[in-house]
Amino acid sequence: MALALANAARLKPEIALTQALHEYNAILTNEQIEVIQSHHGHPDASAVITLTVNIDRENSGRRSRCVGTRLITFLESVQQFTTIVDTFVSSKPHIAALVWGGVKLALLAVNNFTSFFDKLSTLFMSIGSTCPRFTEFGLLYPSSVGLQKALCDYYAVIIQLCKRAIEFSRRPGLSQFATTLLSPFEAQFGNFIKDLERFGQAVRDEISLASKQVQREEARLQVIERREASIFRSLGTKFRDRASQEQKEAREWRLHAELRNKRNLIFPPSNRGGFPDLVVQGVREYRY
């Protein structure tokens, strides 16, 4: 069984992310599910700005305004990941929409809980400063299964974190207060932070490995290109030598042809046979 799961993980890099989304979806109400499913395809860059503006609008009456600006870097990383995962997980094109929709739903759900939201947004701001960047993995992602799995594992933790936030938002006020006293925010979300650090390092390791593989492949292709270029140069030299020889032979043939033509003009073929006899006869008469 363990071997089967290991093989499945190798075949499907997104398996952990798919499982996290399934568990997240299981705790949502029908209305929340509809909200998430209303996101078709992956979000574009403008979706990040729209979401932060909406969050700031909700927080306009609070002391901590412009909270959305804390989230921009984090949300950009999520948006960029959904763009590339949507492209390469063709068998499950809905994953991108679910990831973005899940993060968005969690932020809006806890937005009314000022203290908790401030801590959660601060956590997301911290995650945003260390999360993988598209500029680092974008070109490497398509050809590296290890990198695909590491990134999907990383964002699976993000979805698990959002699930915990949703669960907290549903607790009654007294329960929330008691939970905060008995189990501070750091204690509730500490494991997620550790997992993100671990998977973040795995992503960096896979980026480094994939970069080295690309460099080796480029070096191998350069060797092949140089070898082919050498062969082409050798063939080009032989072709030029052969062409030069053929041109020389053609010039000699034309020269001989011109000489034959001139000879035929001076000594037409019809008279060429009697001319030597006349010469010989004249010589004989001169002698005697």
C-alpha atoms as an extended CHARMM CRD file, in Angstrom:
* protein
*
       288  EXT
         1         1  MET       CA              0.0000000000        0.0000000000        0.0000000000  PROA      1               0.0000000000
         2         2  ALA       CA              2.8010000000        2.3920000000        0.9520000000  PROA      2               0.0000000000
         3         3  LEU       CA              4.5620000000        1.5890000000       -2.3190000000  PROA      3               0.0000000000
         4         4  ALA       CA              1.3770000000        2.2850000000       -4.2590000000  PROA      4               0.0000000000
         5         5  LEU       CA              0.9870000000        5.6670000000       -2.5670000000  PROA      5               0.0000000000
         6         6  ALA       CA              4.6310000000        6.5000000000       -3.2710000000  PROA      6               0.0000000000
         7         7  ASN       CA              4.1820000000        5.6070000000       -6.9290000000  PROA      7               0.0000000000
         8         8  ALA       CA              1.0160000000        7.6940000000       -7.0910000000  PROA      8               0.0000000000
         9         9  ALA       CA              2.8640000000       10.6540000000       -5.6130000000  PROA      9               0.0000000000
        10        10  ARG       CA              5.5620000000       10.3370000000       -8.2630000000  PROA      10              0.0000000000
        11        11  LEU       CA              3.0130000000       10.0970000000      -11.0310000000  PROA      11              0.0000000000
        12        12  LYS       CA              0.8550000000       12.9640000000       -9.7460000000  PROA      12              0.0000000000
        13        13  PRO       CA              2.8470000000       15.8450000000       -8.2550000000  PROA      13              0.0000000000
        14        14  GLU       CA             -0.3820000000       17.6060000000       -7.2960000000  PROA      14              0.0000000000
        15        15  ILE       CA             -1.7520000000       14.7510000000       -5.1540000000  PROA      15              0.0000000000
        16        16  ALA       CA             -1.1130000000       16.5170000000       -1.8000000000  PROA      16              0.0000000000
        17        17  LEU       CA             -2.6850000000       19.7260000000       -3.0740000000  PROA      17              0.0000000000
        18        18  THR       CA             -5.7060000000       17.8610000000       -4.4060000000  PROA      18              0.0000000000
        19        19  GLN       CA             -6.1650000000       16.1580000000       -1.0300000000  PROA      19              0.0000000000
        20        20  ALA       CA             -5.8760000000       19.4570000000        0.8460000000  PROA      20              0.0000000000
        21        21  LEU       CA             -8.4890000000       21.0370000000       -1.4250000000  PROA      21              0.0000000000
        22        22  HSD       CA            -10.7970000000       18.0690000000       -0.9050000000  PROA      22              0.0000000000
        23        23  GLU       CA            -10.5200000000       18.3810000000        2.8920000000  PROA      23              0.0000000000
        24        24  TYR       CA            -11.0340000000       22.1400000000        2.7030000000  PROA      24              0.0000000000
        25        25  ASN       CA            -14.1000000000       21.7150000000        0.5250000000  PROA      25              0.0000000000
        26        26  ALA       CA            -15.5470000000       19.2120000000        3.0050000000  PROA      26              0.0000000000
        27        27  ILE       CA            -15.9350000000       21.8340000000        5.7690000000  PROA      27              0.0000000000
        28        28  LEU       CA            -17.5340000000       24.5180000000        3.6010000000  PROA      28              0.0000000000
        29        29  THR       CA            -21.1960000000       25.3650000000        3.4230000000  PROA      29              0.0000000000
        30        30  ASN       CA            -23.0460000000       25.0350000000        0.1340000000  PROA      30              0.0000000000
        31        31  GLU       CA            -22.9540000000       28.8010000000       -0.2540000000  PROA      31              0.0000000000
        32        32  GLN       CA            -19.1850000000       28.9130000000        0.2790000000  PROA      32              0.0000000000
        33        33  ILE       CA            -18.6770000000       26.0730000000       -2.1860000000  PROA      33              0.0000000000
        34        34  GLU       CA            -20.6450000000       28.0230000000       -4.7800000000  PROA      34              0.0000000000
        35        35  VAL       CA            -18.4600000000       31.0740000000       -4.1420000000  PROA      35              0.0000000000
        36        36  ILE       CA            -15.2890000000       29.0700000000       -4.7440000000  PROA      36              0.0000000000
        37        37  GLN       CA            -16.6970000000       27.2920000000       -7.7780000000  PROA      37              0.0000000000
        38        38  SER       CA            -17.7230000000       30.6260000000       -9.2670000000  PROA      38              0.0000000000
        39        39  HSD       CA            -14.0390000000       31.2690000000      -10.0070000000  PROA      39              0.0000000000
        40        40  HSD       CA            -13.4430000000       29.8710000000      -13.4760000000  PROA      40              0.0000000000
        41        41  GLY       CA             -9.8690000000       29.3870000000      -14.6020000000  PROA      41              0.0000000000
        42        42  HSD       CA             -6.8920000000       31.0490000000      -12.9890000000  PROA      42              0.0000000000
        43        43  PRO       CA             -7.0270000000       34.6780000000      -11.8050000000  PROA      43              0.0000000000
        44        44  ASP       CA             -5.0870000000       37.3780000000      -13.6050000000  PROA      44              0.0000000000
        45        45  ALA       CA             -2.8890000000       40.0010000000      -11.9790000000  PROA      45              0.0000000000
        46        46  SER       CA             -5.8070000000       42.4200000000      -11.5970000000  PROA      46              0.0000000000
        47        47  ALA       CA             -7.5450000000       39.9400000000       -9.2810000000  PROA      47              0.0000000000
        48        48  VAL       CA             -4.8770000000       40.6160000000       -6.6470000000  PROA      48              0.0000000000
        49        49  ILE       CA             -5.5290000000       44.3580000000       -6.7230000000  PROA      49              0.0000000000
        50        50  THR       CA             -9.2920000000       43.8540000000       -6.6670000000  PROA      50              0.0000000000
        51        51  LEU       CA             -9.1250000000       41.5950000000       -3.6260000000  PROA      51              0.0000000000
        52        52  THR       CA             -6.8490000000       43.9140000000       -1.6300000000  PROA      52              0.0000000000
        53        53  VAL       CA             -9.0610000000       46.8910000000       -2.4460000000  PROA      53              0.0000000000
        54        54  ASN       CA            -12.1230000000       44.9910000000       -1.2190000000  PROA      54              0.0000000000
        55        55  ILE       CA            -10.3450000000       44.0340000000        2.0000000000  PROA      55              0.0000000000
        56        56  ASP       CA             -9.2680000000       47.6230000000        2.6250000000  PROA      56              0.0000000000
        57        57  ARG       CA            -12.8120000000       48.8110000000        1.9750000000  PROA      57              0.0000000000
        58        58  GLU       CA            -14.0680000000       46.4200000000        4.6530000000  PROA      58              0.0000000000
        59        59  ASN       CA            -11.3860000000       47.7150000000        7.0440000000  PROA      59              0.0000000000
        60        60  SER       CA            -11.9550000000       51.4140000000        6.3040000000  PROA      60              0.0000000000
        61        61  GLY       CA            -13.5500000000       52.0290000000        9.7080000000  PROA      61              0.0000000000
        62        62  ARG       CA            -10.7870000000       50.3670000000       11.7080000000  PROA      62              0.0000000000
        63        63  ARG       CA             -7.5970000000       51.6920000000       13.1520000000  PROA      63              0.0000000000
        64        64  SER       CA             -5.4940000000       49.3230000000       11.0340000000  PROA      64              0.0000000000
        65        65  ARG       CA             -6.3260000000       50.6090000000        7.5490000000  PROA      65              0.0000000000
        66        66  CYS       CA             -4.6750000000       49.5530000000        4.2830000000  PROA      66              0.0000000000
        67        67  VAL       CA             -4.3210000000       46.0130000000        5.5580000000  PROA      67              0.0000000000
        68        68  GLY       CA             -4.5790000000       44.7590000000        1.9830000000  PROA      68              0.0000000000
        69        69  THR       CA             -1.1480000000       46.1100000000        1.1380000000  PROA      69              0.0000000000
        70        70  ARG       CA              0.3310000000       43.5580000000        3.5280000000  PROA      70              0.0000000000
        71        71  LEU       CA             -1.1210000000       40.7920000000        1.4130000000  PROA      71              0.0000000000
        72        72  ILE       CA             -0.0660000000       41.8630000000       -2.0730000000  PROA      72              0.0000000000
        73        73  THR       CA              3.1910000000       39.8920000000       -2.2450000000  PROA      73              0.0000000000
        74        74  PHE       CA              1.5720000000       36.7700000000       -0.8190000000  PROA      74              0.0000000000
        75        75  LEU       CA             -1.4470000000       37.0140000000       -3.1040000000  PROA      75              0.0000000000
        76        76  GLU       CA              0.7780000000       37.6150000000       -6.1360000000  PROA      76              0.0000000000
        77        77  SER       CA              2.6500000000       34.4000000000       -5.3840000000  PROA      77              0.0000000000
        78        78  VAL       CA             -0.6430000000       32.4820000000       -5.1460000000  PROA      78              0.0000000000
        79        79  GLN       CA             -1.9000000000       34.0490000000       -8.3800000000  PROA      79              0.0000000000
        80        80  GLN       CA              1.3280000000       33.2020000000      -10.2180000000  PROA      80              0.0000000000
        81        81  PHE       CA              1.2660000000       29.6250000000       -8.9560000000  PROA      81              0.0000000000
        82        82  THR       CA             -2.3350000000       29.1410000000      -10.0690000000  PROA      82              0.0000000000
        83        83  THR       CA             -1.3700000000       30.4050000000      -13.5180000000  PROA      83              0.0000000000
        84        84  ILE       CA              1.2950000000       27.7720000000      -14.0290000000  PROA      84              0.0000000000
        85        85  VAL       CA             -0.4290000000       24.8910000000      -12.2410000000  PROA      85              0.0000000000
        86        86  ASP       CA             -3.5100000000       25.4900000000      -14.3780000000  PROA      86              0.0000000000
        87        87  THR       CA             -1.3470000000       25.1390000000      -17.4860000000  PROA      87              0.0000000000
        88        88  PHE       CA              0.4240000000       21.9100000000      -16.5990000000  PROA      88              0.0000000000
        89        89  VAL       CA             -2.1630000000       20.0100000000      -14.5590000000  PROA      89              0.0000000000
        90        90  SER       CA             -4.3510000000       19.6390000000      -17.6230000000  PROA      90              0.0000000000
        91        91  SER       CA             -6.2860000000       16.6970000000      -16.1920000000  PROA      91              0.0000000000
        92        92  LYS       CA             -7.6000000000       18.9260000000      -13.3670000000  PROA      92              0.0000000000
        93        93  PRO       CA             -7.9270000000       22.4680000000      -14.7100000000  PROA      93              0.0000000000
        94        94  HSD       CA            -10.1470000000       23.4510000000      -11.7690000000  PROA      94              0.0000000000
        95        95  ILE       CA             -7.2540000000       23.3020000000       -9.2810000000  PROA      95              0.0000000000
        96        96  ALA       CA             -6.1690000000       26.8620000000      -10.0390000000  PROA      96              0.0000000000
        97        97  ALA       CA             -9.6430000000       28.2660000000       -9.3790000000  PROA      97              0.0000000000
        98        98  LEU       CA             -9.9920000000       26.2720000000       -6.1570000000  PROA      98              0.0000000000
        99        99  VAL       CA             -6.6350000000       27.4240000000       -4.7860000000  PROA      99              0.0000000000
       100       100  TRP       CA             -7.3190000000       31.0860000000       -5.4860000000  PROA      100             0.0000000000
       101       101  GLY       CA            -10.9480000000       30.8240000000       -4.3870000000  PROA      101             0.0000000000
       102       102  GLY       CA             -9.9420000000       29.0470000000       -1.1750000000  PROA      102             0.0000000000
       103       103  VAL       CA             -7.4300000000       31.7220000000       -0.1710000000  PROA      103             0.0000000000
       104       104  LYS       CA             -9.8350000000       34.5300000000       -1.0590000000  PROA      104             0.0000000000
       105       105  LEU       CA            -12.7040000000       32.9350000000        0.8850000000  PROA      105             0.0000000000
       106       106  ALA       CA            -10.5800000000       32.4920000000        4.0160000000  PROA      106             0.0000000000
       107       107  LEU       CA             -9.4590000000       36.1370000000        3.9910000000  PROA      107             0.0000000000
       108       108  LEU       CA            -12.9800000000       37.4620000000        3.5550000000  PROA      108             0.0000000000
       109       109  ALA       CA            -14.3850000000       35.0500000000        6.1460000000  PROA      109             0.0000000000
       110       110  VAL       CA            -12.0560000000       36.2090000000        8.9430000000  PROA      110             0.0000000000
       111       111  ASN       CA            -12.0660000000       39.8590000000        7.9180000000  PROA      111             0.0000000000
       112       112  ASN       CA            -14.7210000000       40.6260000000       10.5480000000  PROA      112             0.0000000000
       113       113  PHE       CA            -12.5340000000       39.3030000000       13.3780000000  PROA      113             0.0000000000
       114       114  THR       CA            -10.1750000000       42.2270000000       13.7920000000  PROA      114             0.0000000000
       115       115  SER       CA             -7.5700000000       40.7690000000       16.1140000000  PROA      115             0.0000000000
       116       116  PHE       CA             -7.4400000000       37.4060000000       14.3690000000  PROA      116             0.0000000000
       117       117  PHE       CA             -7.4020000000       38.9820000000       10.9190000000  PROA      117             0.0000000000
       118       118  ASP       CA             -4.5300000000       41.2870000000       11.8690000000  PROA      118             0.0000000000
       119       119  LYS       CA             -2.4730000000       38.3180000000       13.0130000000  PROA      119             0.0000000000
       120       120  LEU       CA             -3.4140000000       36.2400000000        9.9840000000  PROA      120             0.0000000000
       121       121  SER       CA             -2.5910000000       39.0570000000        7.5540000000  PROA      121             0.0000000000
       122       122  THR       CA              0.7390000000       39.5750000000        9.3480000000  PROA      122             0.0000000000
       123       123  LEU       CA              1.4390000000       35.8590000000        8.9390000000  PROA      123             0.0000000000
       124       124  PHE       CA              0.5920000000       36.0200000000        5.2340000000  PROA      124             0.0000000000
       125       125  MET       CA              2.8420000000       39.0580000000        4.8970000000  PROA      125             0.0000000000
       126       126  SER       CA              5.6850000000       37.0370000000        6.4400000000  PROA      126             0.0000000000
       127       127  ILE       CA              4.9470000000       34.1070000000        4.1380000000  PROA      127             0.0000000000
       128       128  GLY       CA              4.9090000000       36.4690000000        1.1760000000  PROA      128             0.0000000000
       129       129  SER       CA              8.4650000000       37.5860000000        1.9090000000  PROA      129             0.0000000000
       130       130  THR       CA              9.7860000000       34.0350000000        1.5830000000  PROA      130             0.0000000000
       131       131  CYS       CA              7.3290000000       32.2770000000       -0.7350000000  PROA      131             0.0000000000
       132       132  PRO       CA              8.5170000000       30.9580000000       -4.1080000000  PROA      132             0.0000000000
       133       133  ARG       CA              8.6130000000       33.5060000000       -6.9250000000  PROA      133             0.0000000000
       134       134  PHE       CA              7.4650000000       32.8280000000      -10.4690000000  PROA      134             0.0000000000
       135       135  THR       CA             10.6780000000       34.3900000000      -11.7600000000  PROA      135             0.0000000000
       136       136  GLU       CA             12.5710000000       31.6440000000       -9.9290000000  PROA      136             0.0000000000
       137       137  PHE       CA             10.5550000000       28.5950000000      -10.9670000000  PROA      137             0.0000000000
       138       138  GLY       CA              8.4910000000       29.6340000000      -13.9950000000  PROA      138             0.0000000000
       139       139  LEU       CA             10.8560000000       28.3520000000      -16.6980000000  PROA      139             0.0000000000
       140       140  LEU       CA             11.9300000000       25.2950000000      -14.6850000000  PROA      140             0.0000000000
       141       141  TYR       CA              8.4780000000       24.0720000000      -13.6170000000  PROA      141             0.0000000000
       142       142  PRO       CA              7.4100000000       22.3460000000      -16.8670000000  PROA      142             0.0000000000
       143       143  SER       CA             10.4110000000       19.9920000000      -17.0380000000  PROA      143             0.0000000000
       144       144  SER       CA             10.9330000000       19.2160000000      -13.3330000000  PROA      144             0.0000000000
       145       145  VAL       CA              8.5150000000       16.8070000000      -11.6690000000  PROA      145             0.0000000000
       146       146  GLY       CA             10.3520000000       17.2750000000       -8.3770000000  PROA      146             0.0000000000
       147       147  LEU       CA              9.7900000000       21.0310000000       -8.5170000000  PROA      147             0.0000000000
       148       148  GLN       CA              6.1370000000       20.5390000000       -9.4530000000  PROA      148             0.0000000000
       149       149  LYS       CA              5.6030000000       18.3040000000       -6.4180000000  PROA      149             0.0000000000
       150       150  ALA       CA              7.4870000000       20.6290000000       -4.0430000000  PROA      150             0.0000000000
       151       151  LEU       CA              5.4070000000       23.6290000000       -5.1340000000  PROA      151             0.0000000000
       152       152  CYS       CA              2.1270000000       21.7100000000       -4.9010000000  PROA      152             0.0000000000
       153       153  ASP       CA              3.1190000000       20.4760000000       -1.4280000000  PROA      153             0.0000000000
       154       154  TYR       CA              3.9130000000       24.0520000000       -0.3990000000  PROA      154             0.0000000000
       155       155  TYR       CA              0.5580000000       25.4160000000       -1.5050000000  PROA      155             0.0000000000
       156       156  ALA       CA             -1.2090000000       22.4200000000       -0.0020000000  PROA      156             0.0000000000
       157       157  VAL       CA             -0.0280000000       23.7740000000        3.3820000000  PROA      157             0.0000000000
       158       158  ILE       CA             -1.4200000000       27.1920000000        2.4280000000  PROA      158             0.0000000000
       159       159  ILE       CA             -4.8140000000       25.5860000000        1.7970000000  PROA      159             0.0000000000
       160       160  GLN       CA             -4.6270000000       23.7140000000        5.1270000000  PROA      160             0.0000000000
       161       161  LEU       CA             -3.8730000000       27.0220000000        6.8460000000  PROA      161             0.0000000000
       162       162  CYS       CA             -6.8930000000       28.6330000000        5.1780000000  PROA      162             0.0000000000
       163       163  LYS       CA             -9.0420000000       25.6950000000        6.2960000000  PROA      163             0.0000000000
       164       164  ARG       CA             -7.9710000000       26.2920000000        9.8900000000  PROA      164             0.0000000000
       165       165  ALA       CA             -8.8390000000       29.9820000000        9.5360000000  PROA      165             0.0000000000
       166       166  ILE       CA            -12.3300000000       29.1120000000        8.2780000000  PROA      166             0.0000000000
       167       167  GLU       CA            -12.8470000000       26.7360000000       11.1960000000  PROA      167             0.0000000000
       168       168  PHE       CA            -11.8080000000       29.4520000000       13.6670000000  PROA      168             0.0000000000
       169       169  SER       CA            -14.2210000000       31.9790000000       12.1310000000  PROA      169             0.0000000000
       170       170  ARG       CA            -17.1620000000       29.6460000000       12.7960000000  PROA      170             0.0000000000
       171       171  ARG       CA            -16.5880000000       29.3570000000       16.5030000000  PROA      171             0.0000000000
       172       172  PRO       CA            -18.8790000000       31.3720000000       18.8030000000  PROA      172             0.0000000000
       173       173  GLY       CA            -17.3890000000       34.5230000000       20.2850000000  PROA      173             0.0000000000
       174       174  LEU       CA            -16.8520000000       32.9790000000       23.7300000000  PROA      174             0.0000000000
       175       175  SER       CA            -15.2230000000       29.9270000000       22.2020000000  PROA      175             0.0000000000
       176       176  GLN       CA            -12.9280000000       32.1320000000       20.1460000000  PROA      176             0.0000000000
       177       177  PHE       CA            -11.9470000000       34.0890000000       23.2400000000  PROA      177             0.0000000000
       178       178  ALA       CA            -11.2750000000       30.9040000000       25.2020000000  PROA      178             0.0000000000
       179       179  THR       CA             -9.2860000000       29.4310000000       22.3440000000  PROA      179             0.0000000000
       180       180  THR       CA             -7.1710000000       32.5640000000       22.1000000000  PROA      180             0.0000000000
       181       181  LEU       CA             -6.4080000000       32.4120000000       25.8200000000  PROA      181             0.0000000000
       182       182  LEU       CA             -5.6860000000       28.6860000000       25.9930000000  PROA      182             0.0000000000
       183       183  SER       CA             -4.0300000000       28.3660000000       22.6010000000  PROA      183             0.0000000000
       184       184  PRO       CA             -2.4880000000       31.5880000000       21.2390000000  PROA      184             0.0000000000
       185       185  PHE       CA             -2.3720000000       32.2520000000       17.4940000000  PROA      185             0.0000000000
       186       186  GLU       CA              1.2570000000       31.1800000000       17.2820000000  PROA      186             0.0000000000
       187       187  ALA       CA              0.4230000000       27.8390000000       18.8950000000  PROA      187             0.0000000000
       188       188  GLN       CA             -2.5210000000       27.2370000000       16.5590000000  PROA      188             0.0000000000
       189       189  PHE       CA             -0.6020000000       28.0480000000       13.3960000000  PROA      189             0.0000000000
       190       190  GLY       CA              2.9430000000       27.2040000000       14.4440000000  PROA      190             0.0000000000
       191       191  ASN       CA              2.9060000000       23.8220000000       12.6930000000  PROA      191             0.0000000000
       192       192  PHE       CA              1.8620000000       25.4470000000        9.4310000000  PROA      192             0.0000000000
       193       193  ILE       CA              4.7620000000       27.8670000000        9.6890000000  PROA      193             0.0000000000
       194       194  LYS       CA              7.1970000000       24.9840000000       10.2270000000  PROA      194             0.0000000000
       195       195  ASP       CA              5.7240000000       23.0450000000        7.2980000000  PROA      195             0.0000000000
       196       196  LEU       CA              5.9800000000       26.0860000000        5.0300000000  PROA      196             0.0000000000
       197       197  GLU       CA              9.6120000000       26.5550000000        5.9950000000  PROA      197             0.0000000000
       198       198  ARG       CA             10.3160000000       22.8860000000        5.2830000000  PROA      198             0.0000000000
       199       199  PHE       CA              8.5020000000       22.7910000000        1.9500000000  PROA      199             0.0000000000
       200       200  GLY       CA              9.8740000000       26.2110000000        1.0290000000  PROA      200             0.0000000000
       201       201  GLN       CA             13.3770000000       24.7950000000        1.4410000000  PROA      201             0.0000000000
       202       202  ALA       CA             12.3510000000       21.7860000000       -0.6600000000  PROA      202             0.0000000000
       203       203  VAL       CA             11.2210000000       24.1810000000       -3.4020000000  PROA      203             0.0000000000
       204       204  ARG       CA             14.5430000000       26.0260000000       -3.2820000000  PROA      204             0.0000000000
       205       205  ASP       CA             16.4350000000       22.7290000000       -3.4380000000  PROA      205             0.0000000000
       206       206  GLU       CA             14.3960000000       21.5950000000       -6.4350000000  PROA      206             0.0000000000
       207       207  ILE       CA             14.9390000000       24.9560000000       -8.1540000000  PROA      207             0.0000000000
       208       208  SER       CA             18.6900000000       24.5720000000       -7.6370000000  PROA      208             0.0000000000
       209       209  LEU       CA             18.6260000000       20.9770000000       -8.8920000000  PROA      209             0.0000000000
       210       210  ALA       CA             16.4860000000       21.8390000000      -11.9130000000  PROA      210             0.0000000000
       211       211  SER       CA             18.7560000000       24.8060000000      -12.7350000000  PROA      211             0.0000000000
       212       212  LYS       CA             21.8230000000       22.5630000000      -12.6790000000  PROA      212             0.0000000000
       213       213  GLN       CA             20.0620000000       20.0220000000      -14.8890000000  PROA      213             0.0000000000
       214       214  VAL       CA             19.1900000000       22.7660000000      -17.3560000000  PROA      214             0.0000000000
       215       215  GLN       CA             22.7880000000       23.9710000000      -17.3330000000  PROA      215             0.0000000000
       216       216  ARG       CA             24.0560000000       20.4390000000      -17.9700000000  PROA      216             0.0000000000
       217       217  GLU       CA             21.5600000000       19.9810000000      -20.7730000000  PROA      217             0.0000000000
       218       218  GLU       CA             22.5560000000       23.3040000000      -22.3100000000  PROA      218             0.0000000000
       219       219  ALA       CA             26.2360000000       22.3090000000      -22.0880000000  PROA      219             0.0000000000
       220       220  ARG       CA             25.4530000000       18.9630000000      -23.7510000000  PROA      220             0.0000000000
       221       221  LEU       CA             23.5140000000       20.6900000000      -26.5260000000  PROA      221             0.0000000000
       222       222  GLN       CA             26.3800000000       23.1370000000      -27.0390000000  PROA      222             0.0000000000
       223       223  VAL       CA             28.7900000000       20.2000000000      -27.4550000000  PROA      223             0.0000000000
       224       224  ILE       CA             26.4270000000       18.6350000000      -30.0010000000  PROA      224             0.0000000000
       225       225  GLU       CA             26.0330000000       21.9510000000      -31.8180000000  PROA      225             0.0000000000
       226       226  ARG       CA             29.8080000000       22.4580000000      -31.9590000000  PROA      226             0.0000000000
       227       227  ARG       CA             30.2730000000       18.9050000000      -33.2420000000  PROA      227             0.0000000000
       228       228  GLU       CA             27.6170000000       19.3800000000      -35.8950000000  PROA      228             0.0000000000
       229       229  ALA       CA             29.0930000000       22.7570000000      -36.8430000000  PROA      229             0.0000000000
       230       230  SER       CA             32.5220000000       21.1000000000      -37.2410000000  PROA      230             0.0000000000
       231       231  ILE       CA             31.0130000000       18.4170000000      -39.4510000000  PROA      231             0.0000000000
       232       232  PHE       CA             29.2200000000       21.0130000000      -41.5410000000  PROA      232             0.0000000000
       233       233  ARG       CA             32.4300000000       23.0210000000      -41.8780000000  PROA      233             0.0000000000
       234       234  SER       CA             34.3030000000       19.8860000000      -42.9700000000  PROA      234             0.0000000000
       235       235  LEU       CA             31.5840000000       19.0460000000      -45.4700000000  PROA      235             0.0000000000
       236       236  GLY       CA             31.5770000000       22.6620000000      -46.6330000000  PROA      236             0.0000000000
       237       237  THR       CA             35.3510000000       22.5450000000      -47.2130000000  PROA      237             0.0000000000
       238       238  LYS       CA             35.0370000000       19.3030000000      -49.1940000000  PROA      238             0.0000000000
       239       239  PHE       CA             32.1620000000       20.7360000000      -51.1700000000  PROA      239             0.0000000000
       240       240  ARG       CA             34.1200000000       23.8910000000      -51.9640000000  PROA      240             0.0000000000
       241       241  ASP       CA             37.1590000000       21.8280000000      -53.0310000000  PROA      241             0.0000000000
       242       242  ARG       CA             34.9980000000       19.6270000000      -55.1950000000  PROA      242             0.0000000000
       243       243  ALA       CA             33.2050000000       22.6310000000      -56.6660000000  PROA      243             0.0000000000
       244       244  SER       CA             36.5480000000       24.2980000000      -57.3620000000  PROA      244             0.0000000000
       245       245  GLN       CA             37.8160000000       21.1730000000      -59.1200000000  PROA      245             0.0000000000
       246       246  GLU       CA             34.6500000000       20.9290000000      -61.1830000000  PROA      246             0.0000000000
       247       247  GLN       CA             34.9430000000       24.6090000000      -62.1440000000  PROA      247             0.0000000000
       248       248  LYS       CA             38.5700000000       24.0210000000      -63.2000000000  PROA      248             0.0000000000
       249       249  GLU       CA             37.5730000000       21.0250000000      -65.2950000000  PROA      249             0.0000000000
       250       250  ALA       CA             34.7260000000       23.0140000000      -66.8170000000  PROA      250             0.0000000000
       251       251  ARG       CA             37.0820000000       25.8470000000      -67.7550000000  PROA      251             0.0000000000
       252       252  GLU       CA             39.5080000000       23.3690000000      -69.3600000000  PROA      252             0.0000000000
       253       253  TRP       CA             36.6540000000       21.7560000000      -71.2660000000  PROA      253             0.0000000000
       254       254  ARG       CA             35.4710000000       25.1590000000      -72.5460000000  PROA      254             0.0000000000
       255       255  LEU       CA             39.0640000000       26.0300000000      -73.5670000000  PROA      255             0.0000000000
       256       256  HSD       CA             39.4340000000       22.8000000000      -75.5170000000  PROA      256             0.0000000000
       257       257  ALA       CA             36.0400000000       23.3470000000      -77.0710000000  PROA      257             0.0000000000
       258       258  GLU       CA             37.0380000000       26.8490000000      -78.1950000000  PROA      258             0.0000000000
       259       259  LEU       CA             40.3000000000       25.5180000000      -79.6670000000  PROA      259             0.0000000000
       260       260  ARG       CA             38.4110000000       22.8440000000      -81.5620000000  PROA      260             0.0000000000
       261       261  ASN       CA             35.9870000000       25.4250000000      -82.8800000000  PROA      261             0.0000000000
       262       262  LYS       CA             38.8340000000       27.6750000000      -84.0840000000  PROA      262             0.0000000000
       263       263  ARG       CA             40.6270000000       24.7170000000      -85.7070000000  PROA      263             0.0000000000
       264       264  ASN       CA             37.4440000000       23.7720000000      -87.5200000000  PROA      264             0.0000000000
       265       265  LEU       CA             37.1220000000       27.3190000000      -88.8480000000  PROA      265             0.0000000000
       266       266  ILE       CA             40.6980000000       27.3190000000      -90.1770000000  PROA      266             0.0000000000
       267       267  PHE       CA             40.6980000000       23.7540000000      -91.3870000000  PROA      267             0.0000000000
       268       268  PRO       CA             37.1660000000       22.6590000000      -92.2320000000  PROA      268             0.0000000000
       269       269  PRO       CA             36.6460000000       18.9420000000      -91.7780000000  PROA      269             0.0000000000
       270       270  SER       CA             35.7950000000       18.5200000000      -95.5120000000  PROA      270             0.0000000000
       271       271  ASN       CA             39.2680000000       19.6750000000      -96.6130000000  PROA      271             0.0000000000
       272       272  ARG       CA             41.2520000000       18.3810000000      -93.7100000000  PROA      272             0.0000000000
       273       273  GLY       CA             41.9910000000       15.0240000000      -95.3130000000  PROA      273             0.0000000000
       274       274  GLY       CA             43.6220000000       16.4480000000      -98.6180000000  PROA      274             0.0000000000
       275       275  PHE       CA             45.7340000000       19.1390000000      -97.0630000000  PROA      275             0.0000000000
       276       276  PRO       CA             48.6010000000       16.9410000000      -95.8830000000  PROA      276             0.0000000000
       277       277  ASP       CA             48.9510000000       15.3410000000      -99.3320000000  PROA      277             0.0000000000
       278       278  LEU       CA             49.3410000000       18.7370000000     -101.0100000000  PROA      278             0.0000000000
       279       279  VAL       CA             51.9960000000       19.7150000000      -98.5520000000  PROA      279             0.0000000000
       280       280  VAL       CA             53.9150000000       16.4810000000      -99.0870000000  PROA      280             0.0000000000
       281       281  GLN       CA             53.7250000000       16.8110000000     -102.8650000000  PROA      281             0.0000000000
       282       282  GLY       CA             54.9870000000       20.3820000000     -102.7010000000  PROA      282             0.0000000000
       283       283  VAL       CA             57.9360000000       19.3280000000     -100.6040000000  PROA      283             0.0000000000
       284       284  ARG       CA             58.8420000000       16.5960000000     -103.0150000000  PROA      284             0.0000000000
       285       285  GLU       CA             58.7540000000       18.9140000000     -106.0160000000  PROA      285             0.0000000000
       286       286  TYR       CA             60.9480000000       21.3600000000     -104.1840000000  PROA      286             0.0000000000
       287       287  ARG       CA             63.5520000000       18.6560000000     -103.5160000000  PROA      287             0.0000000000
       288       288  TYR       CA             63.7490000000       17.3850000000     -107.0540000000  PROA      288             0.0000000000
